Amino acid sequence: MSSTLRSNTQDFASTASAVVYTATTTLSSATAIVSHGELVTKDNNATALRQPSEVATFVSESSSLVSIVTPASTLIKLIPALRDFARAKTPVAVHVPITSATDITNVLAVRDSGAAVIRSSQAQQAVDFALAASLVAKKLSIPVIHVFDAADNVSVNVYEAQEAFAEFVKPVKVEEGEEQEIKSYAETVYETVAAAMALTGEYSPITYAGAENASLVYVTFGSAGAAALQSDVGAVQINLYRPINNKALLAAVPASATKLVALEQAVQQPTPWGPLLFDLASLLYSAVWDDARARPVLVDGVSAVAPISLSSEQITQITSHVAQFDSPAHFSPAELLSIETEQAEEAAAQQASGLSVDEQQKRVERIPYGQLLRDIFKQRLNVANAVESSSIWGDAGKVETNPEFGFGQLASYERERERLATAVTTLLRTVDAPLSKDLHAALTQWLSGRTSSSVATVEAAEQIVKLLAAEQTVHAQIADVYKLSKYFAQKSNWLIGADEWSYDVGSSGVHHVIASGLNVNMLVLDTATYPFTAESKGTQRKKDIGLYAMNYGTAYVASVAVYSSYTQ
């Protein structure tokens, strides 16, 4: 029997507004759907939505559960929509196939978007947890993200309509005067997920396997693989990662544990510590922890290697390695085991994001917010200054530290785009220019939406350039447009600088950027060393750039402290 992953919402309670997987859709074809970049699709009356805004609109106009299939790379763009779904109590099941550590990293980036996050690790689990995700989303009216490992040519069991499914999603009736136990949101979701999983198999949101009195315990997001089969250690497998239930997590960790080792699959982390490690640290110092119980030492193992892929021999090698740590530490399983996956993964991720072309762009990942810019804007990202340059870490007063230094480059780029728009307009108005139908349509669409990132995409720009290249010799004005073809894509323009810039507010630099009205973004980092003497402070005072920018109606201002919350 071919592998079948489906959302069974059409089989119980009421028909879903959009069904991502049906009985004729295999795991391999589901992966094919994702590779084509479709965010929402369904058999019969197919719906294909390619922009996050379209997804939000589609869901808001639907009267029942909506199931979404999306590649992990688009999850970050869906964060605003997921938060809206959570606030509005909208039932949505988001199914995300993963094939690499980069995919897992993208999933972890949206862990605090307000959606529940469920992870399956085998093909049968993928079928079962897909159903559980739909049941939980409908039961609690919340968004649920189901992460599954893409697989091919495997045989799994599927489900026909069952009365238990319809019964599960019915609202609980409370008799008048009946007292209800007050539970936290995490406890409510945990119990609901546990009940939904129980309908499809012997599953639990958090499980423990291994030695009963293990002193060393591994903790993983999803299957722990061979770590769960060792006789001398233990393994906690977290299948429901958000919201995390500290009571259930604590109950899964044996009291004998003196060392907790987080085995995490991730790449391009802004810090050496992974998100699971911070969750474990929060558990150890949470209200549910029994102070009479000794707190284990935390060790973090982060690399592109999936815990489920590690052999028993490799787990034994890791166990021997972490035994030396008597205080919090971190290491790379890939480096320890001489696995080249991590380096290859990072290189592939950089190439896929389009940043390997420009050395400045690569270096953006050296700061946490720079990594976020890269993940969101990918090939559209256009940073005018290198992250390690003196504009961030250098002394104030030098030419390259001034925001105008990079602003000139960005302004020049925007002027060239206006030249391109003028050339395209002239070409389209030239009656005797023998444009092909496809080129005329592409240029017309670009001209009307050239300032929209959803219209003037990198992909659309590449298609226009191909058409122009084939026809540039036909007419001089086509050739003129072709010469400016590198400006078709709508870039996301950024200046990255230090709070040294705040000493210049109102006089030059920052003032000129804000007042220009051009499509330019500034990321200002608090990195100044404050070398000013007491005598100079009277004349060189830092000013609030955000407050100053709010005087301009064209400026949008946001202020965030990355280390105020380790889960940001």
XYZ file of C-alpha atoms in Angstrom:
568
model
C 0.000 0.000 0.000
C 1.422 3.365 -0.909
C 2.059 5.847 1.882
C -0.878 8.128 2.447
C -0.937 11.266 4.535
C -4.233 13.022 4.693
C -6.244 15.465 6.722
C -9.367 13.559 7.675
C -11.402 16.653 8.429
C -13.787 15.841 5.593
C -14.692 12.607 7.417
C -15.968 14.051 10.674
C -17.958 16.919 12.158
C -18.073 19.066 9.018
C -16.259 19.451 5.730
C -13.056 21.459 5.931
C -12.772 24.611 3.870
C -9.468 23.367 2.477
C -8.008 19.896 2.678
C -4.298 19.632 1.998
C -3.896 15.858 1.875
C -6.565 13.480 0.620
C -6.652 9.718 0.344
C -4.970 9.884 -3.067
C -2.031 12.028 -1.932
C 1.185 10.241 -1.001
C 4.023 11.551 1.095
C 6.188 11.856 -2.016
C 3.556 13.875 -3.864
C 3.080 16.018 -0.769
C 6.776 16.823 -0.991
C 6.279 17.654 -4.659
C 3.523 20.099 -3.733
C 5.855 21.823 -1.318
C 8.695 21.970 -3.852
C 6.428 23.968 -6.134
C 6.016 26.570 -3.401
C 2.258 26.202 -3.001
C 1.066 27.249 0.420
C -2.488 25.958 0.258
C -3.832 23.282 -2.041
C -6.553 20.665 -2.106
C -7.951 17.993 -4.329
C -11.142 18.974 -6.134
C -11.783 22.706 -6.327
C -8.018 23.127 -5.911
C -6.830 26.217 -4.100
C -3.232 27.380 -4.528
C -2.163 30.420 -2.537
C 1.393 31.669 -2.884
C 1.548 34.710 -0.607
C 1.203 34.768 3.206
C -1.364 37.557 2.914
C -3.470 35.327 0.675
C -3.306 32.565 3.254
C -4.502 34.884 6.014
C -7.397 36.093 3.878
C -8.358 32.586 2.808
C -8.407 31.319 6.384
C -10.335 34.323 7.720
C -13.035 33.799 5.079
C -13.372 30.086 5.828
C -16.073 28.797 8.145
C -14.328 25.594 9.203
C -10.930 24.036 9.736
C -8.325 24.883 7.098
C -5.350 22.600 6.472
C -2.220 24.155 5.008
C 0.857 22.540 3.503
C 3.916 24.748 3.338
C 7.672 24.405 3.017
C 9.542 25.297 6.181
C 11.204 28.202 4.375
C 7.908 30.139 4.260
C 7.032 29.704 7.948
C 8.770 32.904 9.050
C 6.641 34.921 6.621
C 3.550 33.315 8.159
C 4.370 34.465 11.723
C 1.975 37.473 11.619
C -0.805 35.251 10.249
C -0.160 32.549 12.879
C -0.320 35.130 15.657
C -3.611 36.434 14.248
C -4.998 32.886 14.089
C -4.011 32.285 17.717
C -5.581 35.552 18.914
C -8.783 34.985 16.943
C -8.982 31.301 18.009
C -8.992 30.141 14.401
C -8.641 26.382 13.776
C -5.770 25.839 11.342
C -3.584 22.758 10.779
C -0.230 23.543 9.143
C 1.663 20.516 7.802
C 5.387 21.071 7.215
C 7.591 18.412 5.544
C 11.243 18.614 6.548
C 14.276 17.223 4.763
C 17.191 19.067 6.358
C 18.530 20.858 9.415
C 17.731 24.158 7.719
C 14.057 23.157 7.676
C 14.158 22.347 11.399
C 15.845 25.694 12.103
C 13.029 27.489 10.294
C 10.430 25.580 12.323
C 12.155 26.497 15.575
C 12.161 30.142 14.503
C 8.343 30.207 14.725
C 8.051 28.234 17.954
C 6.674 31.241 19.834
C 4.177 32.340 17.182
C 1.239 31.190 19.290
C 0.717 27.910 17.427
C 1.014 24.465 18.949
C 3.944 22.520 17.433
C 3.810 18.735 16.981
C 6.655 16.614 15.585
C 6.355 13.179 13.987
C 9.438 11.138 13.117
C 8.234 8.131 11.091
C 5.829 7.702 8.180
C 3.072 6.091 10.251
C 3.430 8.812 12.869
C 3.122 11.394 10.103
C -0.286 9.991 9.164
C -1.393 9.666 12.775
C -0.128 13.057 13.931
C -1.595 14.781 10.874
C -4.979 13.559 12.005
C -4.209 14.499 15.622
C -3.200 18.022 14.525
C -6.529 18.477 12.733
C -8.490 17.142 15.703
C -6.690 19.414 18.184
C -7.001 22.481 15.959
C -10.741 21.925 15.607
C -11.295 20.972 19.248
C -9.471 23.978 20.739
C -9.832 26.439 17.821
C -6.094 27.080 17.636
C -3.384 26.911 14.950
C -1.380 23.675 15.091
C 1.889 23.128 13.202
C 2.600 19.492 12.368
C 6.222 18.830 11.396
C 6.939 15.532 9.656
C 9.929 13.909 7.982
C 9.342 13.574 4.243
C 9.569 9.931 3.148
C 8.942 7.837 0.066
C 7.814 4.294 -0.746
C 6.653 3.287 2.711
C 3.497 1.444 3.690
C 1.259 2.928 6.355
C -2.235 2.481 7.732
C -4.894 5.045 6.908
C -8.149 5.845 8.599
C -11.711 5.735 7.433
C -14.369 7.922 8.996
C -14.753 7.054 12.650
C -17.439 8.089 15.078
C -14.739 8.699 17.678
C -13.329 11.556 15.593
C -16.654 13.343 15.410
C -17.220 12.759 19.104
C -13.778 14.127 19.968
C -14.345 17.567 18.450
C -17.726 18.108 20.086
C -17.679 20.857 22.732
C -17.718 19.653 26.337
C -21.044 20.263 28.027
C -20.867 21.715 31.509
C -23.869 21.282 33.730
C -25.072 24.277 35.694
C -23.364 24.413 39.049
C -20.692 21.906 38.012
C -17.188 22.898 39.105
C -14.427 22.861 36.516
C -10.749 22.377 37.226
C -8.718 25.424 36.296
C -5.821 24.436 34.054
C -3.102 26.364 32.328
C -3.110 26.739 28.561
C -0.103 24.410 28.281
C -1.863 21.743 30.350
C -5.064 22.041 28.307
C -3.260 21.682 24.998
C -1.128 18.822 26.343
C -4.154 16.833 27.522
C -6.026 17.476 24.261
C -3.048 16.415 22.140
C -2.579 13.300 24.287
C -6.229 12.359 23.799
C -6.058 12.964 20.034
C -2.876 10.895 19.710
C -4.487 8.069 21.674
C -7.176 7.767 18.984
C -4.561 6.810 16.392
C -1.961 4.817 18.322
C 0.066 4.376 21.472
C 1.566 7.857 21.496
C 2.222 10.545 24.057
C 3.171 14.227 23.707
C 6.296 13.574 25.822
C 7.811 10.110 26.299
C 10.718 8.570 28.198
C 12.691 5.491 27.239
C 15.847 3.892 28.586
C 17.266 3.067 31.994
C 14.891 3.635 34.904
C 17.610 5.165 37.088
C 19.670 6.842 34.374
C 22.059 9.549 35.505
C 22.553 10.867 31.972
C 19.381 11.717 30.034
C 19.161 12.918 26.431
C 16.343 15.281 25.446
C 15.251 15.642 21.811
C 12.614 17.389 19.691
C 11.049 14.332 18.057
C 12.521 10.844 18.023
C 15.735 10.243 19.957
C 16.579 7.262 17.773
C 19.301 5.007 19.194
C 19.589 7.176 22.317
C 16.243 5.738 23.450
C 17.561 2.168 23.138
C 20.649 2.405 25.357
C 20.635 0.429 28.584
C 22.731 2.859 30.596
C 21.170 6.208 29.625
C 17.702 7.621 29.170
C 15.982 9.683 26.487
C 13.098 12.141 26.704
C 11.350 12.571 23.347
C 9.281 15.758 22.990
C 6.558 15.263 20.384
C 4.580 18.326 21.512
C 7.105 21.153 21.630
C 4.784 24.140 21.990
C 3.249 25.011 24.293
C 5.715 23.158 26.476
C 4.188 21.565 29.582
C 6.814 21.812 32.304
C 4.882 19.494 34.615
C 4.813 16.723 32.025
C 8.433 17.359 31.049
C 9.558 17.173 34.670
C 7.574 13.968 35.183
C 9.377 12.395 32.213
C 12.866 13.116 33.612
C 13.929 10.496 36.181
C 14.876 11.835 39.601
C 18.218 10.075 39.243
C 19.276 12.341 36.357
C 22.417 14.348 37.125
C 23.022 15.479 33.554
C 20.560 16.563 30.847
C 21.929 16.593 27.297
C 19.903 18.466 24.679
C 20.554 16.905 21.263
C 19.448 19.573 18.804
C 19.378 19.686 15.029
C 19.928 23.249 13.826
C 22.214 25.355 11.675
C 23.122 29.044 11.445
C 22.405 29.652 15.118
C 23.172 33.203 16.376
C 24.400 31.689 19.661
C 26.133 28.376 20.454
C 23.123 27.394 22.579
C 20.043 25.907 20.974
C 16.410 26.738 21.882
C 15.798 23.374 23.567
C 18.620 24.072 26.006
C 16.891 27.283 27.104
C 13.643 25.358 27.578
C 15.434 22.934 29.877
C 17.021 25.810 31.789
C 13.574 27.337 32.245
C 12.296 24.008 33.575
C 15.072 23.736 36.168
C 14.219 27.142 37.604
C 10.451 27.085 37.112
C 7.810 26.925 39.812
C 7.140 23.232 39.099
C 10.680 22.170 39.997
C 11.012 20.567 43.417
C 13.817 22.428 45.186
C 14.558 19.297 47.176
C 15.549 17.652 43.910
C 19.091 18.253 42.684
C 19.307 20.237 39.468
C 21.102 18.338 36.680
C 24.017 19.828 34.739
C 22.882 21.053 31.306
C 24.870 20.142 28.207
C 23.903 21.219 24.693
C 24.804 19.335 21.515
C 23.875 21.363 18.427
C 24.685 20.536 14.803
C 23.032 19.673 11.493
C 22.933 15.998 12.474
C 19.466 14.638 13.298
C 19.416 12.677 16.596
C 17.339 9.943 14.935
C 20.164 9.327 12.426
C 22.791 8.557 15.073
C 23.821 4.926 15.537
C 24.233 3.162 18.876
C 28.010 3.405 18.522
C 27.797 7.157 17.909
C 25.514 7.643 20.925
C 28.039 5.721 23.018
C 30.794 8.034 21.771
C 28.736 11.110 22.637
C 27.932 9.685 26.074
C 31.636 9.227 26.774
C 32.350 12.759 25.620
C 29.716 14.523 27.749
C 30.706 12.529 30.843
C 33.630 14.926 31.294
C 31.402 17.971 31.817
C 30.693 18.961 35.414
C 29.243 22.370 34.505
C 27.059 23.693 31.654
C 28.737 23.138 28.284
C 28.012 22.805 24.599
C 29.519 20.809 21.743
C 28.875 19.866 18.126
C 27.971 16.194 17.557
C 28.943 16.635 13.896
C 32.464 17.756 14.818
C 32.806 15.148 17.538
C 31.809 12.350 15.174
C 33.654 13.831 12.171
C 30.468 14.173 10.161
C 30.683 16.771 7.385
C 26.924 17.355 7.255
C 27.043 20.583 9.248
C 29.448 22.394 6.956
C 27.653 21.164 3.835
C 24.281 22.184 5.273
C 25.405 25.707 6.075
C 27.016 26.150 2.673
C 23.883 24.901 0.927
C 21.702 27.180 3.028
C 23.794 30.223 2.145
C 23.658 29.343 -1.526
C 19.908 28.748 -1.411
C 19.362 32.123 0.229
C 21.303 33.867 -2.522
C 23.853 35.380 -0.148
C 26.948 33.627 -1.458
C 27.163 36.109 -4.313
C 28.063 39.044 -2.106
C 30.606 38.699 0.707
C 28.866 41.427 2.737
C 25.622 39.512 2.639
C 27.242 36.353 4.007
C 28.512 38.221 7.045
C 25.046 39.406 8.011
C 24.533 36.103 9.856
C 27.167 37.113 12.431
C 24.603 39.101 14.361
C 21.251 37.652 15.550
C 19.095 40.266 13.834
C 21.246 40.005 10.728
C 20.446 36.315 10.566
C 16.758 37.143 10.873
C 17.025 39.592 7.956
C 18.660 36.916 5.855
C 16.019 34.311 6.720
C 13.128 36.653 5.930
C 14.335 38.428 2.797
C 16.742 35.850 1.328
C 17.734 36.929 -2.209
C 15.933 40.258 -1.798
C 18.233 41.342 1.034
C 20.428 44.301 0.076
C 22.745 45.417 2.898
C 24.830 48.454 2.016
C 27.526 47.959 4.644
C 29.438 44.964 5.983
C 28.365 43.810 9.415
C 31.882 43.761 10.828
C 32.654 47.201 9.440
C 33.300 50.276 11.547
C 29.736 51.430 10.918
C 28.847 49.061 13.751
C 32.013 48.439 15.700
C 34.222 51.419 14.821
C 34.751 54.937 16.079
C 32.249 57.711 15.475
C 33.270 60.426 13.081
C 34.839 58.289 10.366
C 33.290 58.512 6.921
C 32.295 54.846 6.771
C 30.513 55.029 10.140
C 28.139 57.684 8.870
C 24.773 56.298 7.680
C 25.077 58.500 4.604
C 28.010 56.362 3.436
C 25.727 53.386 2.754
C 22.684 55.509 2.072
C 24.330 56.893 -1.056
C 24.604 53.375 -2.462
C 20.983 52.556 -1.712
C 19.749 55.866 -3.091
C 21.703 55.196 -6.279
C 20.038 51.786 -6.578
C 16.582 53.342 -6.249
C 17.412 55.996 -8.849
C 18.472 53.294 -11.289
C 15.166 51.527 -10.720
C 13.366 54.731 -11.627
C 15.454 54.921 -14.794
C 14.396 51.369 -15.549
C 10.730 52.238 -14.976
C 11.042 55.166 -17.389
C 12.710 52.957 -20.003
C 10.007 50.290 -19.665
C 7.257 52.908 -19.959
C 8.841 54.324 -23.099
C 9.211 50.842 -24.576
C 5.591 49.890 -23.924
C 4.410 53.142 -25.552
C 6.525 52.609 -28.665
C 4.132 51.294 -31.271
C 6.764 49.914 -33.632
C 8.651 47.957 -30.949
C 8.027 44.280 -31.849
C 7.514 42.927 -28.346
C 6.406 39.335 -27.907
C 3.119 38.791 -26.113
C 4.851 37.232 -23.086
C 7.384 40.061 -22.747
C 4.726 42.759 -23.104
C 2.587 41.125 -20.412
C 5.561 40.629 -18.055
C 6.760 44.234 -18.404
C 3.251 45.601 -17.947
C 2.754 43.606 -14.765
C 6.159 44.636 -13.434
C 5.561 48.331 -14.165
C 2.287 48.393 -12.235
C 3.693 46.443 -9.268
C 7.394 47.283 -9.310
C 7.342 48.534 -5.705
C 5.619 45.377 -4.459
C 7.834 42.570 -3.195
C 5.134 40.076 -4.168
C 5.146 41.246 -7.813
C 8.738 42.320 -8.455
C 10.173 39.083 -7.076
C 13.595 37.688 -7.865
C 11.935 34.864 -9.802
C 9.798 37.274 -11.843
C 12.859 39.407 -12.550
C 14.796 36.398 -13.805
C 11.950 35.487 -16.147
C 11.792 39.027 -17.581
C 15.556 39.044 -18.116
C 15.334 35.779 -20.074
C 12.660 37.231 -22.336
C 14.633 40.452 -22.828
C 17.817 38.544 -23.628
C 16.027 36.735 -26.432
C 14.611 39.941 -27.945
C 17.205 42.638 -27.169
C 18.587 42.694 -30.716
C 15.177 43.325 -32.254
C 14.827 46.954 -31.167
C 17.132 49.565 -29.565
C 14.689 50.391 -26.768
C 14.471 46.725 -25.803
C 18.259 46.753 -25.551
C 18.091 49.883 -23.340
C 15.796 48.086 -20.927
C 17.981 44.977 -20.973
C 21.021 47.038 -19.899
C 19.173 47.938 -16.673
C 17.832 44.440 -16.071
C 19.631 43.944 -12.729
C 17.200 46.444 -11.174
C 13.977 44.534 -11.889
C 13.810 42.863 -8.468
C 12.375 44.861 -5.562
C 15.161 44.660 -2.987
C 14.835 45.077 0.749
C 17.378 47.851 1.382
C 19.129 47.959 4.761
C 21.683 50.056 6.573
C 23.166 48.375 9.652
C 24.862 50.575 12.192
C 25.633 51.176 15.839
C 24.056 53.534 18.314
C 27.005 55.805 17.564
C 24.579 57.112 14.941
C 22.342 58.493 17.686
C 24.877 61.247 18.417
C 24.274 62.553 14.904
C 20.478 62.687 14.918
C 19.052 65.962 13.639
C 22.234 67.304 12.090
C 23.144 65.059 9.167
C 23.398 61.283 8.622
C 20.301 59.739 10.177
C 18.232 62.856 9.497
C 18.945 62.685 5.764
C 18.067 58.997 5.573
C 14.746 59.396 7.385
C 13.757 62.603 5.626
C 14.551 61.222 2.160
C 11.337 59.226 1.941
C 13.183 56.499 0.036
C 12.543 52.814 0.618
C 15.398 52.297 3.088
C 15.478 50.409 6.390
C 17.880 51.002 9.263
C 18.920 48.404 11.836
C 20.613 50.216 14.740
C 22.405 47.992 17.263
C 23.384 49.013 20.775
C 27.109 48.296 20.452
C 28.696 51.622 21.394
C 31.434 51.455 24.009
C 30.683 54.974 25.274
C 34.285 56.247 25.247
C 33.277 59.816 25.880
C 34.724 61.687 28.812
C 32.663 63.473 31.398
C 33.615 66.799 29.804
C 32.340 65.789 26.376
C 29.040 64.281 27.485
C 27.417 67.688 27.743
C 27.800 68.307 24.026
C 27.669 64.709 22.744
C 24.539 63.146 24.092
C 22.837 60.126 22.686
C 19.426 60.844 21.216
C 16.470 58.529 20.737
C 16.559 57.661 17.026
C 13.178 55.899 17.203
C 11.463 58.862 18.840
C 13.055 61.217 16.320
C 11.939 59.062 13.369
C 8.351 59.033 14.619
C 8.134 62.714 13.721
C 8.057 61.614 10.080
C 4.836 60.104 8.766
C 6.719 57.835 6.372
C 8.764 56.082 9.073
C 7.821 52.871 10.851
C 9.637 52.333 14.166
C 10.181 49.134 16.144
C 12.403 48.575 19.191
C 13.340 45.083 20.376
C 15.779 43.726 22.964
C 17.008 40.355 21.712
C 18.290 39.130 25.057
C 15.275 40.214 27.091
C 13.821 36.830 26.129
C 15.945 33.900 25.012
C 13.028 32.558 22.941
C 12.764 35.651 20.725
